[in-house]
CSV table of C-alpha atoms and ligand atoms in Angstrom, one decimal:
chain,number,residue,atom,x,y,z
A,1,MET,CA,221.6,115.6,-147.8
A,2,THR,CA,219.1,118.2,-146.6
A,3,GLU,CA,220.4,120.4,-143.8
A,4,PHE,CA,218.8,120.0,-140.4
A,5,ILE,CA,216.7,122.9,-139.2
A,6,PRO,CA,217.2,123.2,-135.4
A,7,ALA,CA,214.3,124.1,-133.1
A,8,ALA,CA,216.4,127.1,-131.7
A,9,LYS,CA,219.7,128.7,-132.6
A,10,PRO,CA,221.6,131.3,-130.5
A,11,ILE,CA,223.1,133.9,-132.8
A,12,ILE,CA,226.7,134.6,-131.5
A,13,GLY,CA,229.0,136.7,-133.8
A,14,ALA,CA,232.2,138.6,-133.9
A,15,GLU,CA,230.8,141.6,-131.9
A,16,GLU,CA,230.1,139.4,-129.0
A,17,ARG,CA,233.4,137.8,-129.1
A,18,ALA,CA,235.2,141.2,-129.4
A,19,ALA,CA,233.2,142.3,-126.5
A,20,VAL,CA,234.2,139.3,-124.4
A,21,ASP,CA,237.8,139.8,-125.3
A,22,ALA,CA,237.7,143.4,-124.4
A,23,VAL,CA,236.6,142.5,-120.9
A,24,LEU,CA,239.2,139.7,-120.7
A,25,ALA,CA,241.8,142.2,-121.5
A,26,SER,CA,240.6,144.7,-118.9
A,27,GLY,CA,241.0,142.0,-116.2
A,28,MET,CA,237.7,143.4,-114.5
A,29,LEU,CA,235.9,139.9,-114.9
A,30,ALA,CA,233.4,139.9,-112.0
A,31,GLN,CA,230.3,142.2,-111.6
A,32,GLY,CA,231.4,145.8,-112.4
A,33,ALA,CA,230.9,148.5,-115.0
A,34,GLU,CA,229.7,146.2,-117.8
A,35,VAL,CA,226.9,144.9,-115.6
A,36,ALA,CA,225.8,148.4,-114.7
A,37,ALA,CA,225.8,149.5,-118.2
A,38,PHE,CA,223.9,146.6,-119.3
A,39,GLU,CA,221.2,147.2,-116.6
A,40,GLN,CA,221.0,150.7,-117.9
A,41,GLU,CA,220.6,149.8,-121.4
A,42,PHE,CA,218.2,146.9,-120.9
A,43,SER,CA,216.0,149.4,-119.1
A,44,SER,CA,215.9,151.9,-121.7
A,45,VAL,CA,215.4,149.5,-124.7
A,46,LEU,CA,212.9,147.2,-123.3
A,47,LEU,CA,211.3,148.6,-120.1
A,48,ASP,CA,210.6,152.4,-120.7
A,49,GLY,CA,213.2,153.2,-118.0
A,50,ARG,CA,212.1,150.8,-115.1
A,51,ALA,CA,214.8,149.8,-112.8
A,52,VAL,CA,216.7,146.8,-113.7
A,53,VAL,CA,218.9,144.5,-111.6
A,54,ALA,CA,221.3,141.9,-113.3
A,55,VAL,CA,221.7,138.5,-111.8
A,56,ASN,CA,223.4,135.1,-112.9
A,57,SER,CA,220.1,133.4,-114.0
A,58,GLY,CA,216.4,134.0,-114.5
A,59,THR,CA,215.8,131.5,-111.9
A,60,ALA,CA,217.8,133.3,-109.3
A,61,GLY,CA,216.0,136.7,-110.5
A,62,GLN,CA,212.6,135.0,-109.7
A,63,HIS,CA,213.7,133.7,-106.3
A,64,LEU,CA,215.4,137.0,-105.3
A,65,GLY,CA,212.4,138.9,-106.6
A,66,LEU,CA,209.9,137.0,-104.5
A,67,LEU,CA,212.1,137.2,-101.3
A,68,ALA,CA,212.5,141.1,-102.1
A,69,ALA,CA,208.7,141.4,-102.3
A,70,GLY,CA,208.5,139.6,-99.0
A,71,VAL,CA,207.0,136.3,-100.0
A,72,GLY,CA,207.8,133.4,-97.6
A,73,PRO,CA,206.6,130.6,-95.6
A,74,GLY,CA,202.8,130.4,-95.1
A,75,ASP,CA,202.1,132.3,-98.2
A,76,GLU,CA,200.6,131.0,-101.4
A,77,VAL,CA,201.4,132.3,-104.8
A,78,ILE,CA,199.4,131.1,-107.8
A,79,VAL,CA,201.3,130.0,-110.8
A,80,PRO,CA,200.5,128.1,-114.1
A,81,SER,CA,201.5,124.4,-114.1
A,82,PHE,CA,202.2,124.6,-117.8
A,83,THR,CA,205.3,126.2,-117.8
A,84,PHE,CA,209.1,125.5,-117.2
A,85,ALA,CA,209.9,124.2,-113.6
A,86,ALA,CA,211.6,127.4,-112.5
A,87,THR,CA,208.2,129.4,-112.1
A,88,ALA,CA,207.1,127.0,-109.2
A,89,ASN,CA,210.6,126.2,-108.0
A,90,SER,CA,211.3,129.9,-107.2
A,91,VAL,CA,208.0,130.2,-105.1
A,92,ALA,CA,208.7,126.9,-103.2
A,93,LEU,CA,212.4,128.1,-102.5
A,94,THR,CA,211.2,131.0,-100.5
A,95,GLY,CA,209.2,128.5,-98.3
A,96,ALA,CA,206.0,129.7,-99.8
A,97,THR,CA,203.6,127.3,-101.5
A,98,PRO,CA,203.0,127.2,-105.3
A,99,VAL,CA,199.3,126.9,-106.2
A,100,PHE,CA,198.7,125.7,-109.5
A,101,ALA,CA,195.9,127.0,-111.7
A,102,ASP,CA,194.8,126.2,-115.2
A,103,ILE,CA,195.6,127.9,-118.6
A,104,ASP,CA,193.7,129.7,-121.3
A,105,PRO,CA,193.8,127.2,-124.3
A,106,ASP,CA,194.2,129.9,-126.9
A,107,THR,CA,197.1,131.8,-125.4
A,108,PHE,CA,198.7,128.7,-123.3
A,109,CYS,CA,198.9,131.5,-120.5
A,110,LEU,CA,197.7,131.5,-117.0
A,111,ASP,CA,193.7,131.7,-117.0
A,112,PRO,CA,192.3,134.5,-114.9
A,113,ALA,CA,189.1,132.7,-113.9
A,114,ASP,CA,190.9,129.7,-112.6
A,115,VAL,CA,193.2,131.9,-110.8
A,116,GLU,CA,190.1,133.5,-109.0
A,117,ALA,CA,188.7,130.0,-108.1
A,118,LYS,CA,192.1,129.1,-106.5
A,119,LEU,CA,192.4,132.1,-104.2
A,120,THR,CA,192.5,131.4,-100.4
A,121,GLU,CA,193.1,133.5,-97.4
A,122,ARG,CA,196.8,132.8,-97.7
A,123,THR,CA,197.2,133.9,-101.4
A,124,VAL,CA,199.6,136.7,-101.5
A,125,GLY,CA,200.3,136.8,-105.2
A,126,ILE,CA,199.8,135.7,-108.7
A,127,MET,CA,202.7,134.9,-111.1
A,128,PRO,CA,201.7,134.7,-114.7
A,129,VAL,CA,204.2,133.6,-117.3
A,130,HIS,CA,204.2,135.3,-120.7
A,131,LEU,CA,204.5,131.8,-122.2
A,132,TYR,CA,206.2,131.5,-125.6
A,133,GLY,CA,206.5,135.3,-125.8
A,134,HIS,CA,202.8,135.9,-125.6
A,135,PRO,CA,201.8,138.5,-122.9
A,136,ALA,CA,199.5,136.9,-120.1
A,137,ASP,CA,196.2,138.8,-119.5
A,138,MET,CA,197.8,141.3,-117.2
A,139,VAL,CA,194.6,143.5,-117.3
A,140,ALA,CA,192.6,140.6,-115.6
A,141,PHE,CA,195.4,139.9,-113.1
A,142,GLU,CA,195.7,143.5,-112.1
A,143,ARG,CA,191.8,143.8,-111.7
A,144,LEU,CA,192.1,140.6,-109.5
A,145,ALA,CA,195.1,141.8,-107.5
A,146,GLU,CA,193.2,145.3,-106.8
A,147,ALA,CA,190.1,143.4,-105.7
A,148,HIS,CA,191.7,140.9,-103.4
A,149,ASP,CA,194.8,143.0,-102.2
A,150,LEU,CA,197.3,140.7,-103.9
A,151,ALA,CA,200.7,141.4,-105.6
A,152,VAL,CA,201.4,140.4,-109.3
A,153,PHE,CA,204.7,139.3,-110.4
A,154,GLU,CA,205.8,138.5,-113.9
A,155,ASP,CA,207.7,135.5,-115.3
A,156,ALA,CA,209.0,137.2,-118.7
A,157,ALA,CA,211.7,134.8,-119.3
A,158,GLN,CA,210.4,134.2,-122.8
A,159,ALA,CA,209.0,137.7,-123.6
A,160,HIS,CA,211.6,140.3,-124.0
A,161,GLY,CA,209.8,143.2,-125.8
A,162,ALA,CA,206.4,141.7,-125.8
A,163,SER,CA,203.5,144.3,-124.8
A,164,LEU,CA,199.9,144.4,-124.1
A,165,HIS,CA,197.8,147.4,-125.1
A,166,GLY,CA,201.0,149.3,-125.7
A,167,ARG,CA,202.5,148.6,-122.4
A,168,ARG,CA,205.6,146.5,-122.2
A,169,VAL,CA,205.7,143.2,-120.2
A,170,GLY,CA,208.1,143.7,-117.3
A,171,THR,CA,206.4,147.0,-116.3
A,172,PHE,CA,203.2,145.4,-114.8
A,173,GLY,CA,204.4,143.4,-111.8
A,174,ARG,CA,206.0,144.4,-108.3
A,175,PHE,CA,208.8,142.6,-110.1
A,176,ALA,CA,209.4,140.9,-113.5
A,177,MET,CA,212.2,138.6,-114.4
A,178,PHE,CA,213.8,138.0,-117.9
A,179,SER,CA,215.8,135.1,-118.7
A,180,LEU,CA,219.1,135.3,-120.8
A,181,TYR,CA,219.6,131.6,-121.2
A,182,PRO,CA,221.2,130.8,-124.8
A,183,THR,CA,217.6,129.6,-126.3
A,184,LYS,CA,215.8,132.6,-125.3
A,185,ASN,CA,215.2,135.7,-127.5
A,186,MET,CA,218.5,137.1,-126.5
A,187,THR,CA,221.3,135.7,-124.4
A,188,SER,CA,224.3,136.5,-122.1
A,189,GLY,CA,225.4,132.8,-121.8
A,190,GLU,CA,223.5,132.4,-118.5
A,191,GLY,CA,221.9,135.4,-116.9
A,192,GLY,CA,218.8,137.0,-115.6
A,193,MET,CA,217.1,140.5,-115.3
A,194,VAL,CA,214.8,141.8,-112.8
A,195,SER,CA,212.8,144.8,-113.3
A,196,THR,CA,210.9,146.6,-110.6
A,197,GLY,CA,209.1,150.1,-110.2
A,198,GLU,CA,209.8,149.9,-106.3
A,199,ALA,CA,212.8,151.5,-105.0
A,200,GLU,CA,212.7,149.2,-101.8
A,201,VAL,CA,212.4,145.9,-103.9
A,202,GLU,CA,215.4,147.2,-106.1
A,203,ARG,CA,217.4,147.8,-103.1
A,204,MET,CA,216.5,144.3,-101.5
A,205,LEU,CA,217.4,142.6,-104.8
A,206,ARG,CA,220.9,144.5,-105.0
A,207,LEU,CA,221.6,143.2,-101.3
A,208,LEU,CA,220.1,139.7,-101.9
A,209,ARG,CA,222.3,139.0,-105.0
A,210,ASN,CA,225.6,140.3,-103.2
A,211,GLN,CA,225.8,138.5,-99.6
A,212,GLY,CA,223.5,141.3,-98.2
A,213,MET,CA,226.1,144.0,-98.9
A,214,GLU,CA,226.0,147.5,-100.4
A,215,ARG,CA,229.3,148.5,-98.9
A,216,GLN,CA,232.0,146.0,-98.8
A,217,TYR,CA,232.0,143.9,-95.5
A,218,GLU,CA,229.1,145.7,-93.9
A,219,ASN,CA,226.6,143.0,-94.7
A,220,GLU,CA,223.0,144.3,-93.8
A,221,ILE,CA,221.0,141.0,-94.3
A,222,VAL,CA,221.9,137.4,-95.3
A,223,GLY,CA,222.1,137.1,-99.0
A,224,PHE,CA,223.3,135.1,-102.0
A,225,ASN,CA,226.1,135.2,-104.6
A,226,ALA,CA,223.9,135.8,-107.7
A,227,ARG,CA,226.0,138.3,-109.4
A,228,MET,CA,226.3,138.6,-113.1
A,229,THR,CA,230.0,138.8,-114.5
A,230,ASN,CA,231.3,141.5,-116.7
A,231,LEU,CA,231.9,138.8,-119.4
A,232,HIS,CA,228.2,137.8,-119.5
A,233,ALA,CA,227.1,141.4,-119.4
A,234,ALA,CA,229.4,142.3,-122.3
A,235,ILE,CA,227.7,139.5,-124.5
A,236,GLY,CA,224.1,140.7,-123.3
A,237,ARG,CA,225.0,144.3,-124.2
A,238,VAL,CA,225.7,143.5,-127.9
A,239,GLN,CA,222.8,141.1,-128.1
A,240,LEU,CA,220.6,143.9,-126.8
A,241,THR,CA,221.4,145.9,-129.8
A,242,LYS,CA,220.0,143.1,-131.9
A,243,VAL,CA,217.0,141.9,-130.1
A,244,GLU,CA,214.4,144.2,-131.7
A,245,GLY,CA,215.6,143.3,-135.2
A,246,TRP,CA,215.4,139.6,-134.4
A,247,THR,CA,212.0,140.1,-132.9
A,248,GLU,CA,210.8,141.6,-136.2
A,249,THR,CA,212.1,138.5,-138.1
A,250,ARG,CA,210.4,136.2,-135.7
A,251,ARG,CA,207.2,138.1,-136.3
A,252,ARG,CA,207.7,137.9,-140.0
A,253,ASN,CA,208.5,134.2,-139.8
A,254,ALA,CA,205.3,133.5,-137.7
A,255,ALA,CA,203.2,135.4,-140.1
A,256,PHE,CA,204.3,133.4,-142.9
A,257,LEU,CA,203.6,130.2,-140.9
A,258,ASP,CA,200.2,131.6,-140.0
A,259,ARG,CA,199.5,132.1,-143.6
A,260,HIS,CA,200.5,128.9,-144.9
A,261,LEU,CA,200.1,126.3,-142.4
A,262,GLU,CA,196.8,123.9,-143.1
A,263,GLY,CA,195.1,121.5,-141.0
A,264,VAL,CA,196.9,122.4,-137.7
A,265,ALA,CA,195.6,125.0,-135.1
A,266,THR,CA,198.1,127.9,-135.3
A,267,PRO,CA,198.7,130.1,-132.3
A,268,PRO,CA,196.0,132.9,-131.8
A,269,VAL,CA,197.2,136.3,-130.6
A,270,ALA,CA,194.8,138.0,-128.1
A,271,ALA,CA,193.4,141.4,-128.8
A,272,GLY,CA,196.1,144.1,-127.9
A,273,ALA,CA,198.9,141.8,-127.4
A,274,GLU,CA,202.3,142.0,-129.2
A,275,HIS,CA,203.7,138.5,-129.3
A,276,VAL,CA,207.4,138.1,-129.6
A,277,TYR,CA,207.4,134.5,-130.7
A,278,HIS,CA,209.9,133.0,-128.4
A,279,GLN,CA,208.1,129.8,-129.6
A,280,TYR,CA,205.7,129.2,-132.4
A,281,THR,CA,203.3,126.5,-130.9
A,282,ILE,CA,200.8,124.4,-132.8
A,283,ARG,CA,198.5,121.8,-131.5
A,284,VAL,CA,198.5,118.3,-132.8
A,285,PRO,CA,195.6,116.5,-131.3
A,286,GLU,CA,196.5,113.0,-132.2
A,287,ASP,CA,199.9,111.4,-131.7
A,288,ARG,CA,201.9,114.8,-131.2
A,289,ASP,CA,205.1,112.9,-130.6
A,290,GLY,CA,204.9,110.6,-133.6
A,291,PHE,CA,204.5,113.9,-135.5
A,292,ALA,CA,207.8,115.3,-134.0
A,293,THR,CA,209.6,112.2,-135.0
A,294,ALA,CA,208.5,112.3,-138.5
A,295,LEU,CA,209.4,116.0,-138.8
A,296,ARG,CA,212.8,115.3,-137.5
A,297,GLU,CA,213.4,111.8,-139.5
A,298,GLU,CA,211.6,112.4,-142.6
A,299,TYR,CA,212.0,116.1,-143.0
A,300,ALA,CA,215.1,116.9,-140.9
A,301,ILE,CA,213.2,119.6,-139.0
A,302,GLY,CA,213.6,120.0,-135.2
A,303,SER,CA,210.7,121.0,-133.1
A,304,GLY,CA,210.3,121.3,-129.3
A,305,VAL,CA,207.7,120.1,-126.7
A,306,TYR,CA,207.3,122.7,-124.1
A,307,TYR,CA,206.4,121.1,-121.7
A,308,PRO,CA,205.7,117.3,-121.8
A,309,ILE,CA,204.8,117.0,-118.0
A,310,PRO,CA,202.7,119.6,-116.1
A,311,ASN,CA,204.7,121.0,-113.3
A,312,HIS,CA,202.1,119.8,-110.6
A,313,ARG,CA,202.8,116.2,-111.7
A,314,LEU,CA,206.6,116.4,-111.6
A,315,PRO,CA,208.2,114.3,-109.0
A,316,SER,CA,209.4,117.5,-107.4
A,317,PHE,CA,205.7,118.3,-106.6
A,318,GLY,CA,203.9,115.2,-107.2
A,319,LEU,CA,200.2,116.6,-107.0
A,320,GLU,CA,197.1,115.2,-108.3
A,321,LEU,CA,195.1,118.1,-109.7
A,322,ASP,CA,192.3,118.7,-112.0
A,323,LEU,CA,193.8,121.0,-114.7
A,324,PRO,CA,192.1,120.0,-118.0
A,325,GLU,CA,193.6,122.6,-120.3
A,326,THR,CA,197.0,122.1,-118.8
A,327,GLU,CA,196.9,118.4,-119.4
A,328,ARG,CA,195.6,118.8,-123.0
A,329,ALA,CA,198.4,121.4,-123.8
A,330,ALA,CA,201.1,119.1,-122.4
A,331,ARG,CA,199.6,116.4,-124.8
A,332,GLU,CA,199.1,118.5,-127.9
A,333,ALA,CA,201.5,121.5,-128.0
A,334,LEU,CA,204.4,121.4,-130.5
A,335,SER,CA,206.7,124.3,-131.0
A,336,LEU,CA,208.0,124.7,-134.6
A,337,PRO,CA,211.2,126.6,-135.6
A,338,VAL,CA,210.5,130.4,-135.7
A,339,HIS,CA,214.0,131.8,-134.8
A,340,PRO,CA,215.6,134.7,-136.8
A,341,SER,CA,218.2,132.5,-138.8
A,342,LEU,CA,215.5,130.8,-140.8
A,343,GLY,CA,215.7,131.5,-144.6
A,344,ASP,CA,212.8,131.4,-147.0
A,345,ASP,CA,213.7,128.0,-148.1
A,346,GLU,CA,213.6,126.8,-144.6
A,347,LEU,CA,210.3,128.3,-143.9
A,348,GLU,CA,208.9,126.6,-147.1
A,349,ARG,CA,210.2,123.2,-146.0
A,350,ILE,CA,208.5,123.7,-142.6
A,351,VAL,CA,205.2,124.6,-144.2
A,352,THR,CA,205.4,121.7,-146.7
A,353,ALA,CA,206.4,119.2,-144.0
A,354,VAL,CA,203.8,120.2,-141.6
A,355,ASN,CA,200.9,120.3,-144.1
A,356,THR,CA,201.9,116.8,-145.5
A,357,LEU,CA,202.1,115.3,-142.0
A,358,ALA,CA,198.9,117.0,-140.9
A,359,LYS,CA,196.8,115.7,-144.1
A,360,ALA,CA,198.3,112.2,-143.8
A,361,GLY,CA,197.1,112.2,-140.0
A,362,SER,CA,193.6,113.6,-140.4
B,1,PLP,C1,214.0,129.9,-118.9
B,1,PLP,C2,213.0,130.1,-118.0
B,1,PLP,C3,213.0,130.2,-116.6
B,1,PLP,C4,214.3,130.3,-116.1
B,1,PLP,O1,215.5,131.0,-116.6
B,1,PLP,P1,216.8,130.5,-116.3
B,1,PLP,O2,217.7,131.7,-116.8
B,1,PLP,O3,217.1,129.4,-117.3
B,1,PLP,O4,217.1,130.4,-115.0
B,1,PLP,C5,212.0,130.6,-115.9
B,1,PLP,N1,210.8,130.6,-116.4
B,1,PLP,C6,210.5,130.2,-117.7
B,1,PLP,C7,209.1,130.3,-118.3
B,1,PLP,C8,211.5,130.1,-118.6
B,1,PLP,O5,211.4,129.7,-119.9
């Protein structure tokens, strides 16, 4: 029996288990020294020293980041519709309105021209997503923000270590959020990291994650409990020592697929972009779902459809909008395994299966 190749595979080893054990033995389980060390290390490994605040999920980080930046009722923030629901949810949870714009068909990331078309006098910010690990066009968004006095926020949930023209994602926006969910490029179990270059945003993030307290029982504002635990931070610290190596392997795997796949559109990389291949996403214009079923049932290869329903059409938002590239991507996008656990045999199997199916379908 051929072994199934999963679409994603978190790598958890003896070091992570030992780190969790050490925290358990210490008795200091909640947010403490491990979390503070993780923030420091995440900043120096991935963010060139920019301040980082750890929270208990990426979504919480995005929500708190927006609140810390002053986004609220009456405001509009432009987001892509082709992304995970957390992007728009976090805007809506502040009381502001997420305004959905279309994507660039090459990178699957937010399209600056459509963002410009969606600006109103209520627009306060733009929140591009570095989707699949490909950096969004931050140069264009910074230019737009400058011209229209807007803030840029980054959804970097899928893009640990990606960069554009030598500058790391997570160092562009007023804040940026990284997710540490198990399927992301590194994990802490659940968790999120928020980076910011502004001392006041950092202070607000620290207050908002801890009931509005900096000093015990002297609550300055109304806040949440969005604290990361020392247990999660201990896992994250180990993963952080490995993420750059994993990214190199993801890039090698992607380069192999780029070289050998035939008859399907492979993911282009924009000039100056360093892609970290959270996903390796091809387009299957005809019967994408049948293609995915055949991969699974005939070739024992997992794949992922991220995302089958554009956010604006989800029951939670229920909007009818004209976003043609978003609709097309939702029909055609198929993510193949690219994770660092793949061996050469498995990469060969993926190439053979995809090429055979693409040929049969053409
Ligand atoms: C995973 C993800 C999030 C949310 O992160 P969680 O840690 O799962 O809360 C937000 N945006 C995007 C694009 C994501 O992929």
